[in-house]
mmCIF file of C-alpha atoms in Angstrom:
data_model
loop_
_atom_site.group_PDB
_atom_site.id
_atom_site.type_symbol
_atom_site.label_atom_id
_atom_site.label_comp_id
_atom_site.label_asym_id
_atom_site.label_seq_id
_atom_site.Cartn_x
_atom_site.Cartn_y
_atom_site.Cartn_z
ATOM 1 C CA UNK A 1030 14.127 -6.543 13.797
ATOM 2 C CA UNK A 1031 14.193 -4.804 10.446
ATOM 3 C CA UNK A 1032 11.442 -2.456 9.409
ATOM 4 C CA UNK A 1033 10.377 0.982 8.263
ATOM 5 C CA UNK A 1034 10.010 3.847 10.701
ATOM 6 C CA UNK A 1035 7.929 6.889 9.897
ATOM 7 C CA UNK A 1036 7.971 9.943 12.118
ATOM 8 C CA UNK A 1037 6.212 11.771 13.507
ATOM 9 C CA UNK A 1038 2.961 9.841 13.768
ATOM 10 C CA UNK A 1039 0.945 13.079 13.908
ATOM 11 C CA UNK A 1040 1.990 16.397 12.392
ATOM 12 C CA UNK A 1041 0.278 19.760 12.298
ATOM 13 C CA UNK A 1042 1.102 22.381 9.710
ATOM 14 C CA UNK A 1043 0.142 26.012 9.569
ATOM 15 C CA UNK A 1044 -0.860 27.613 6.321
ATOM 16 C CA UNK A 1045 2.189 28.567 4.230
ATOM 17 C CA UNK A 1046 4.635 26.305 6.074
ATOM 18 C CA UNK A 1047 6.821 23.551 4.672
ATOM 19 C CA UNK A 1048 6.977 20.360 6.702
ATOM 20 C CA UNK A 1049 9.169 17.274 6.318
ATOM 21 C CA UNK A 1050 8.047 13.710 6.989
ATOM 22 C CA UNK A 1051 10.729 11.208 7.883
ATOM 23 C CA UNK A 1052 11.024 7.670 6.529
ATOM 24 C CA UNK A 1053 13.890 5.371 7.535
ATOM 25 C CA UNK A 1054 14.357 1.663 6.727
ATOM 26 C CA UNK A 1055 16.908 -0.881 7.892
ATOM 27 C CA UNK A 1056 15.823 -3.648 5.526
ATOM 28 C CA UNK A 1057 18.556 -2.934 2.976
ATOM 29 C CA UNK A 1058 15.845 -2.335 0.376
ATOM 30 C CA UNK A 1059 16.821 -0.531 -2.808
ATOM 31 C CA UNK A 1060 13.482 1.078 -3.678
ATOM 32 C CA UNK A 1061 11.374 3.444 -1.566
ATOM 33 C CA UNK A 1062 7.976 5.051 -2.145
ATOM 34 C CA UNK A 1063 5.671 7.731 -0.783
ATOM 35 C CA UNK A 1064 1.886 7.405 -0.969
ATOM 36 C CA UNK A 1065 -0.934 9.678 0.053
ATOM 37 C CA UNK A 1066 -4.204 8.264 1.399
ATOM 38 C CA UNK A 1067 -7.319 10.382 1.876
ATOM 39 C CA UNK A 1068 -10.239 9.202 4.076
ATOM 40 C CA UNK A 1069 -12.028 6.278 2.510
ATOM 41 C CA UNK A 1070 -9.744 6.408 -0.503
ATOM 42 C CA UNK A 1071 -7.060 4.225 -1.997
ATOM 43 C CA UNK A 1072 -3.348 4.949 -2.317
ATOM 44 C CA UNK A 1073 -1.944 7.591 -4.630
ATOM 45 C CA UNK A 1074 1.763 7.547 -5.496
ATOM 46 C CA UNK A 1075 3.641 10.802 -4.836
ATOM 47 C CA UNK A 1076 7.310 9.947 -5.507
ATOM 48 C CA UNK A 1077 9.484 6.875 -5.713
ATOM 49 C CA UNK A 1078 13.184 6.115 -5.759
ATOM 50 C CA UNK A 1079 14.881 3.000 -7.100
ATOM 51 C CA UNK A 1080 18.454 3.905 -6.098
ATOM 52 C CA UNK A 1081 20.349 6.496 -4.090
ATOM 53 C CA UNK A 1082 20.457 9.989 -5.599
ATOM 54 C CA UNK A 1083 17.673 9.207 -8.055
ATOM 55 C CA UNK A 1084 13.890 9.578 -7.791
ATOM 56 C CA UNK A 1085 10.869 9.917 -10.061
ATOM 57 C CA UNK A 1086 7.532 11.688 -9.821
ATOM 58 C CA UNK A 1087 4.453 9.623 -9.227
ATOM 59 C CA UNK A 1088 0.868 10.523 -10.046
ATOM 60 C CA UNK A 1089 0.468 13.486 -7.659
ATOM 61 C CA UNK A 1090 3.954 15.015 -7.205
ATOM 62 C CA UNK A 1091 2.907 18.665 -7.401
ATOM 63 C CA UNK A 1092 3.521 20.478 -4.107
ATOM 64 C CA UNK A 1093 5.867 17.777 -2.787
ATOM 65 C CA UNK A 1094 9.621 17.217 -2.887
ATOM 66 C CA UNK A 1095 11.933 14.367 -1.861
ATOM 67 C CA UNK A 1096 15.600 13.492 -1.547
ATOM 68 C CA UNK A 1097 17.474 10.177 -1.483
ATOM 69 C CA UNK A 1098 20.957 10.873 -0.187
ATOM 70 C CA UNK A 1099 21.203 7.581 1.721
ATOM 71 C CA UNK A 1100 19.822 4.159 0.950
ATOM 72 C CA UNK A 1101 18.082 4.038 4.319
ATOM 73 C CA UNK A 1102 16.315 7.397 4.160
ATOM 74 C CA UNK A 1103 13.666 8.954 1.893
ATOM 75 C CA UNK A 1104 12.216 12.126 3.475
ATOM 76 C CA UNK A 1105 9.171 13.834 1.989
ATOM 77 C CA UNK A 1106 8.682 17.603 2.167
ATOM 78 C CA UNK A 1107 5.178 18.953 1.858
ATOM 79 C CA UNK A 1108 5.590 22.488 0.555
ATOM 80 C CA UNK A 1109 3.302 25.482 0.824
ATOM 81 C CA UNK A 1110 2.431 24.903 -2.840
ATOM 82 C CA UNK A 1111 0.416 21.831 -1.829
ATOM 83 C CA UNK A 1112 -3.015 23.360 -1.348
ATOM 84 C CA UNK A 1113 -4.739 20.450 0.340
ATOM 85 C CA UNK A 1114 -2.084 18.568 2.339
ATOM 86 C CA UNK A 1115 -4.315 17.125 5.066
ATOM 87 C CA UNK A 1116 -4.020 13.354 4.584
ATOM 88 C CA UNK A 1117 -2.417 10.137 5.800
ATOM 89 C CA UNK A 1118 1.061 9.624 4.314
ATOM 90 C CA UNK A 1119 2.557 6.171 3.890
ATOM 91 C CA UNK A 1120 6.140 5.265 3.128
ATOM 92 C CA UNK A 1121 7.084 1.881 1.682
ATOM 93 C CA UNK A 1122 10.187 0.046 0.550
ATOM 94 C CA UNK A 1123 10.869 -3.005 -1.564
ATOM 95 C CA UNK A 1124 13.419 -5.525 -2.749
ATOM 96 C CA UNK A 1125 12.375 -7.888 -5.493
ATOM 97 C CA UNK A 1126 8.843 -6.572 -5.784
ATOM 98 C CA UNK A 1127 7.553 -9.609 -7.672
ATOM 99 C CA UNK A 1128 8.466 -11.918 -4.818
ATOM 100 C CA UNK A 1129 7.897 -9.733 -1.799
ATOM 101 C CA UNK A 1130 5.680 -6.788 -2.666
ATOM 102 C CA UNK A 1131 6.167 -3.712 -0.474
ATOM 103 C CA UNK A 1132 6.858 -3.239 3.232
ATOM 104 C CA UNK A 1133 4.993 -0.259 4.680
ATOM 105 C CA UNK A 1134 5.629 2.071 7.579
ATOM 106 C CA UNK A 1135 2.916 2.916 10.089
ATOM 107 C CA UNK A 1136 2.131 6.276 8.498
ATOM 108 C CA UNK A 1137 2.095 9.980 9.370
ATOM 109 C CA UNK A 1138 -1.170 11.868 9.700
ATOM 110 C CA UNK A 1139 -0.713 15.468 8.567
ATOM 111 C CA UNK A 1140 -3.300 18.101 9.450
ATOM 112 C CA UNK A 1141 -3.375 21.734 8.382
ATOM 113 C CA UNK A 1142 -4.392 24.054 11.213
ATOM 114 C CA UNK B 94 -1.092 -0.412 -18.234
ATOM 115 C CA UNK B 95 -1.606 -2.668 -15.258
ATOM 116 C CA UNK B 96 -4.762 -2.265 -13.199
ATOM 117 C CA UNK B 97 -6.612 -3.925 -10.319
ATOM 118 C CA UNK B 98 -10.363 -3.843 -9.750
ATOM 119 C CA UNK B 99 -11.900 -4.682 -6.382
ATOM 120 C CA UNK B 100 -15.495 -4.972 -5.306
ATOM 121 C CA UNK B 101 -16.988 -1.842 -3.800
ATOM 122 C CA UNK B 102 -17.386 -1.720 -0.070
ATOM 123 C CA UNK B 103 -18.189 -1.524 2.672
ATOM 124 C CA UNK B 104 -18.880 -5.191 3.261
ATOM 125 C CA UNK B 105 -20.749 -5.877 6.502
ATOM 126 C CA UNK B 106 -20.863 -9.428 7.854
ATOM 127 C CA UNK B 107 -21.895 -11.099 11.061
ATOM 128 C CA UNK B 108 -19.242 -12.898 13.061
ATOM 129 C CA UNK B 109 -18.534 -16.442 11.751
ATOM 130 C CA UNK B 110 -19.918 -15.630 8.293
ATOM 131 C CA UNK B 111 -18.091 -16.588 5.081
ATOM 132 C CA UNK B 112 -16.114 -13.825 3.397
ATOM 133 C CA UNK B 113 -15.382 -13.272 -0.262
ATOM 134 C CA UNK B 114 -13.808 -10.082 -1.611
ATOM 135 C CA UNK B 115 -13.549 -10.100 -5.380
ATOM 136 C CA UNK B 116 -10.430 -8.927 -7.202
ATOM 137 C CA UNK B 117 -9.681 -8.989 -10.919
ATOM 138 C CA UNK B 118 -6.655 -7.633 -12.704
ATOM 139 C CA UNK B 119 -5.352 -6.512 -16.066
ATOM 140 C CA UNK B 120 -1.671 -7.039 -16.808
ATOM 141 C CA UNK B 121 0.594 -8.407 -19.493
ATOM 142 C CA UNK B 122 2.480 -11.593 -18.871
ATOM 143 C CA UNK B 123 2.433 -13.258 -15.478
ATOM 144 C CA UNK B 124 2.230 -10.783 -12.607
ATOM 145 C CA UNK B 125 2.583 -11.595 -8.933
ATOM 146 C CA UNK B 126 -0.562 -10.975 -6.890
ATOM 147 C CA UNK B 127 -0.939 -9.770 -3.314
ATOM 148 C CA UNK B 128 -3.515 -9.023 -0.656
ATOM 149 C CA UNK B 129 -2.737 -6.354 1.943
ATOM 150 C CA UNK B 130 -4.700 -5.486 5.086
ATOM 151 C CA UNK B 131 -4.898 -2.059 6.742
ATOM 152 C CA UNK B 132 -6.235 -1.678 10.279
ATOM 153 C CA UNK B 133 -7.504 1.760 11.343
ATOM 154 C CA UNK B 134 -4.734 4.334 11.686
ATOM 155 C CA UNK B 135 -2.010 1.939 10.570
ATOM 156 C CA UNK B 136 0.039 1.143 7.501
ATOM 157 C CA UNK B 137 -0.609 -1.745 5.127
ATOM 158 C CA UNK B 138 0.541 -5.250 6.025
ATOM 159 C CA UNK B 139 1.109 -8.021 3.528
ATOM 160 C CA UNK B 140 -1.542 -10.675 4.155
ATOM 161 C CA UNK B 141 -0.758 -13.225 1.454
ATOM 162 C CA UNK B 142 0.721 -13.574 -2.010
ATOM 163 C CA UNK B 143 0.892 -15.805 -5.080
ATOM 164 C CA UNK B 144 3.584 -15.571 -7.704
ATOM 165 C CA UNK B 145 2.345 -17.932 -10.428
ATOM 166 C CA UNK B 146 -0.855 -19.293 -11.881
ATOM 167 C CA UNK B 147 -2.796 -21.768 -9.705
ATOM 168 C CA UNK B 148 -0.764 -20.872 -6.614
ATOM 169 C CA UNK B 149 -2.806 -20.495 -3.441
ATOM 170 C CA UNK B 150 -1.682 -17.927 -0.912
ATOM 171 C CA UNK B 151 -2.852 -18.360 2.672
ATOM 172 C CA UNK B 152 -2.377 -16.709 6.054
ATOM 173 C CA UNK B 153 -4.413 -16.326 9.266
ATOM 174 C CA UNK B 154 -7.318 -18.305 7.782
ATOM 175 C CA UNK B 155 -7.469 -16.167 4.635
ATOM 176 C CA UNK B 156 -6.909 -17.746 1.211
ATOM 177 C CA UNK B 157 -6.707 -16.592 -2.396
ATOM 178 C CA UNK B 158 -5.982 -18.564 -5.571
ATOM 179 C CA UNK B 159 -4.248 -17.084 -8.618
ATOM 180 C CA UNK B 160 -6.598 -17.799 -11.542
ATOM 181 C CA UNK B 161 -4.945 -16.883 -14.830
ATOM 182 C CA UNK B 162 -7.915 -17.964 -16.947
ATOM 183 C CA UNK B 163 -10.265 -15.535 -15.193
ATOM 184 C CA UNK B 164 -7.559 -12.980 -14.216
ATOM 185 C CA UNK B 165 -8.801 -13.116 -10.641
ATOM 186 C CA UNK B 166 -7.438 -13.368 -7.106
ATOM 187 C CA UNK B 167 -10.471 -13.422 -4.821
ATOM 188 C CA UNK B 168 -9.904 -13.283 -1.058
ATOM 189 C CA UNK B 169 -11.831 -15.781 1.092
ATOM 190 C CA UNK B 170 -12.172 -16.702 4.744
ATOM 191 C CA UNK B 171 -14.437 -19.361 6.107
ATOM 192 C CA UNK B 172 -15.402 -17.714 9.392
ATOM 193 C CA UNK B 173 -14.692 -14.037 10.026
ATOM 194 C CA UNK B 174 -14.105 -12.477 13.428
ATOM 195 C CA UNK B 175 -14.664 -8.945 14.708
ATOM 196 C CA UNK B 176 -10.866 -8.527 14.703
ATOM 197 C CA UNK B 177 -10.859 -8.982 10.899
ATOM 198 C CA UNK B 178 -12.557 -5.597 10.486
ATOM 199 C CA UNK B 179 -10.166 -3.610 8.291
ATOM 200 C CA UNK B 180 -9.589 -2.399 4.738
ATOM 201 C CA UNK B 181 -8.290 -5.005 2.294
ATOM 202 C CA UNK B 182 -6.254 -4.081 -0.789
ATOM 203 C CA UNK B 183 -5.605 -6.318 -3.776
ATOM 204 C CA UNK B 184 -2.387 -5.574 -5.671
ATOM 205 C CA UNK B 185 -0.121 -6.840 -8.435
ATOM 206 C CA UNK B 186 3.498 -6.570 -9.491
ATOM 207 C CA UNK B 187 4.126 -6.913 -13.197
ATOM 208 C CA UNK B 188 6.300 -9.517 -14.844
ATOM 209 C CA UNK B 189 8.631 -7.378 -16.955
ATOM 210 C CA UNK B 190 11.762 -5.851 -15.450
ATOM 211 C CA UNK B 191 11.333 -3.333 -12.621
ATOM 212 C CA UNK B 192 7.670 -3.022 -11.835
ATOM 213 C CA UNK B 193 5.998 -0.923 -9.197
ATOM 214 C CA UNK B 194 3.143 -2.538 -7.308
ATOM 215 C CA UNK B 195 -0.298 -1.474 -8.547
ATOM 216 C CA UNK B 196 -3.018 -1.326 -5.880
ATOM 217 C CA UNK B 197 -6.773 -1.635 -6.033
ATOM 218 C CA UNK B 198 -8.914 0.966 -4.292
ATOM 219 C CA UNK B 199 -9.492 -1.145 -1.183
ATOM 220 C CA UNK B 200 -12.565 -2.838 0.298
ATOM 221 C CA UNK B 201 -13.660 -2.022 3.824
ATOM 222 C CA UNK B 202 -14.852 -5.005 5.865
ATOM 223 C CA UNK B 203 -16.922 -4.548 8.997
ATOM 224 C CA UNK B 204 -17.679 -7.608 11.120
ATOM 225 C CA UNK B 205 -20.427 -7.224 13.704
ATOM 226 C CA UNK B 206 -20.817 -9.480 16.781
#
């Protein structure tokens, strides 16, 4: 079955470290997205990509970086410049958003230790 | 720009009670409308959708009708169960060209036995 896989499910980061969250989809979707969700809060868009080798900043891109070298993959790096990275990170993908909306992964919970 | 407004939560109901979660939107043209559900510790799942005015989306006993005249897409269920406890997000995808999905802030539903 097609879907989106996020890994790891739980991730711990020490102060000053960069960490990379994985997002892979086998749905043949063109567009992919990264969202951040804080406890009791809604979704905030970090980065999105409509096609391979192209991506745009969302509302809260500072302290994050992404790449889109393959259609199936859209990894997110949380850099040491992100001062408050503890959150739940969600990856999504889409094809024909007006008809189908987004398909989400199961999320990665990142905690700074 | 596009926006979605949901009723504040949390909403607490007894099992078998009637559920309404209000959602209104602002968008140009004729957006598509969606309801997503998020269970604790998981990603968002598409619950139902409507792509044109007067369409009714339905799934798992939940319903919502696309009302263009009132710019609303209220979620309803006739008899809620404890297993319906989750966060519900209203969302839209605009009608012009490539459009990201815009999400509301989410409404937490707690159903007590």
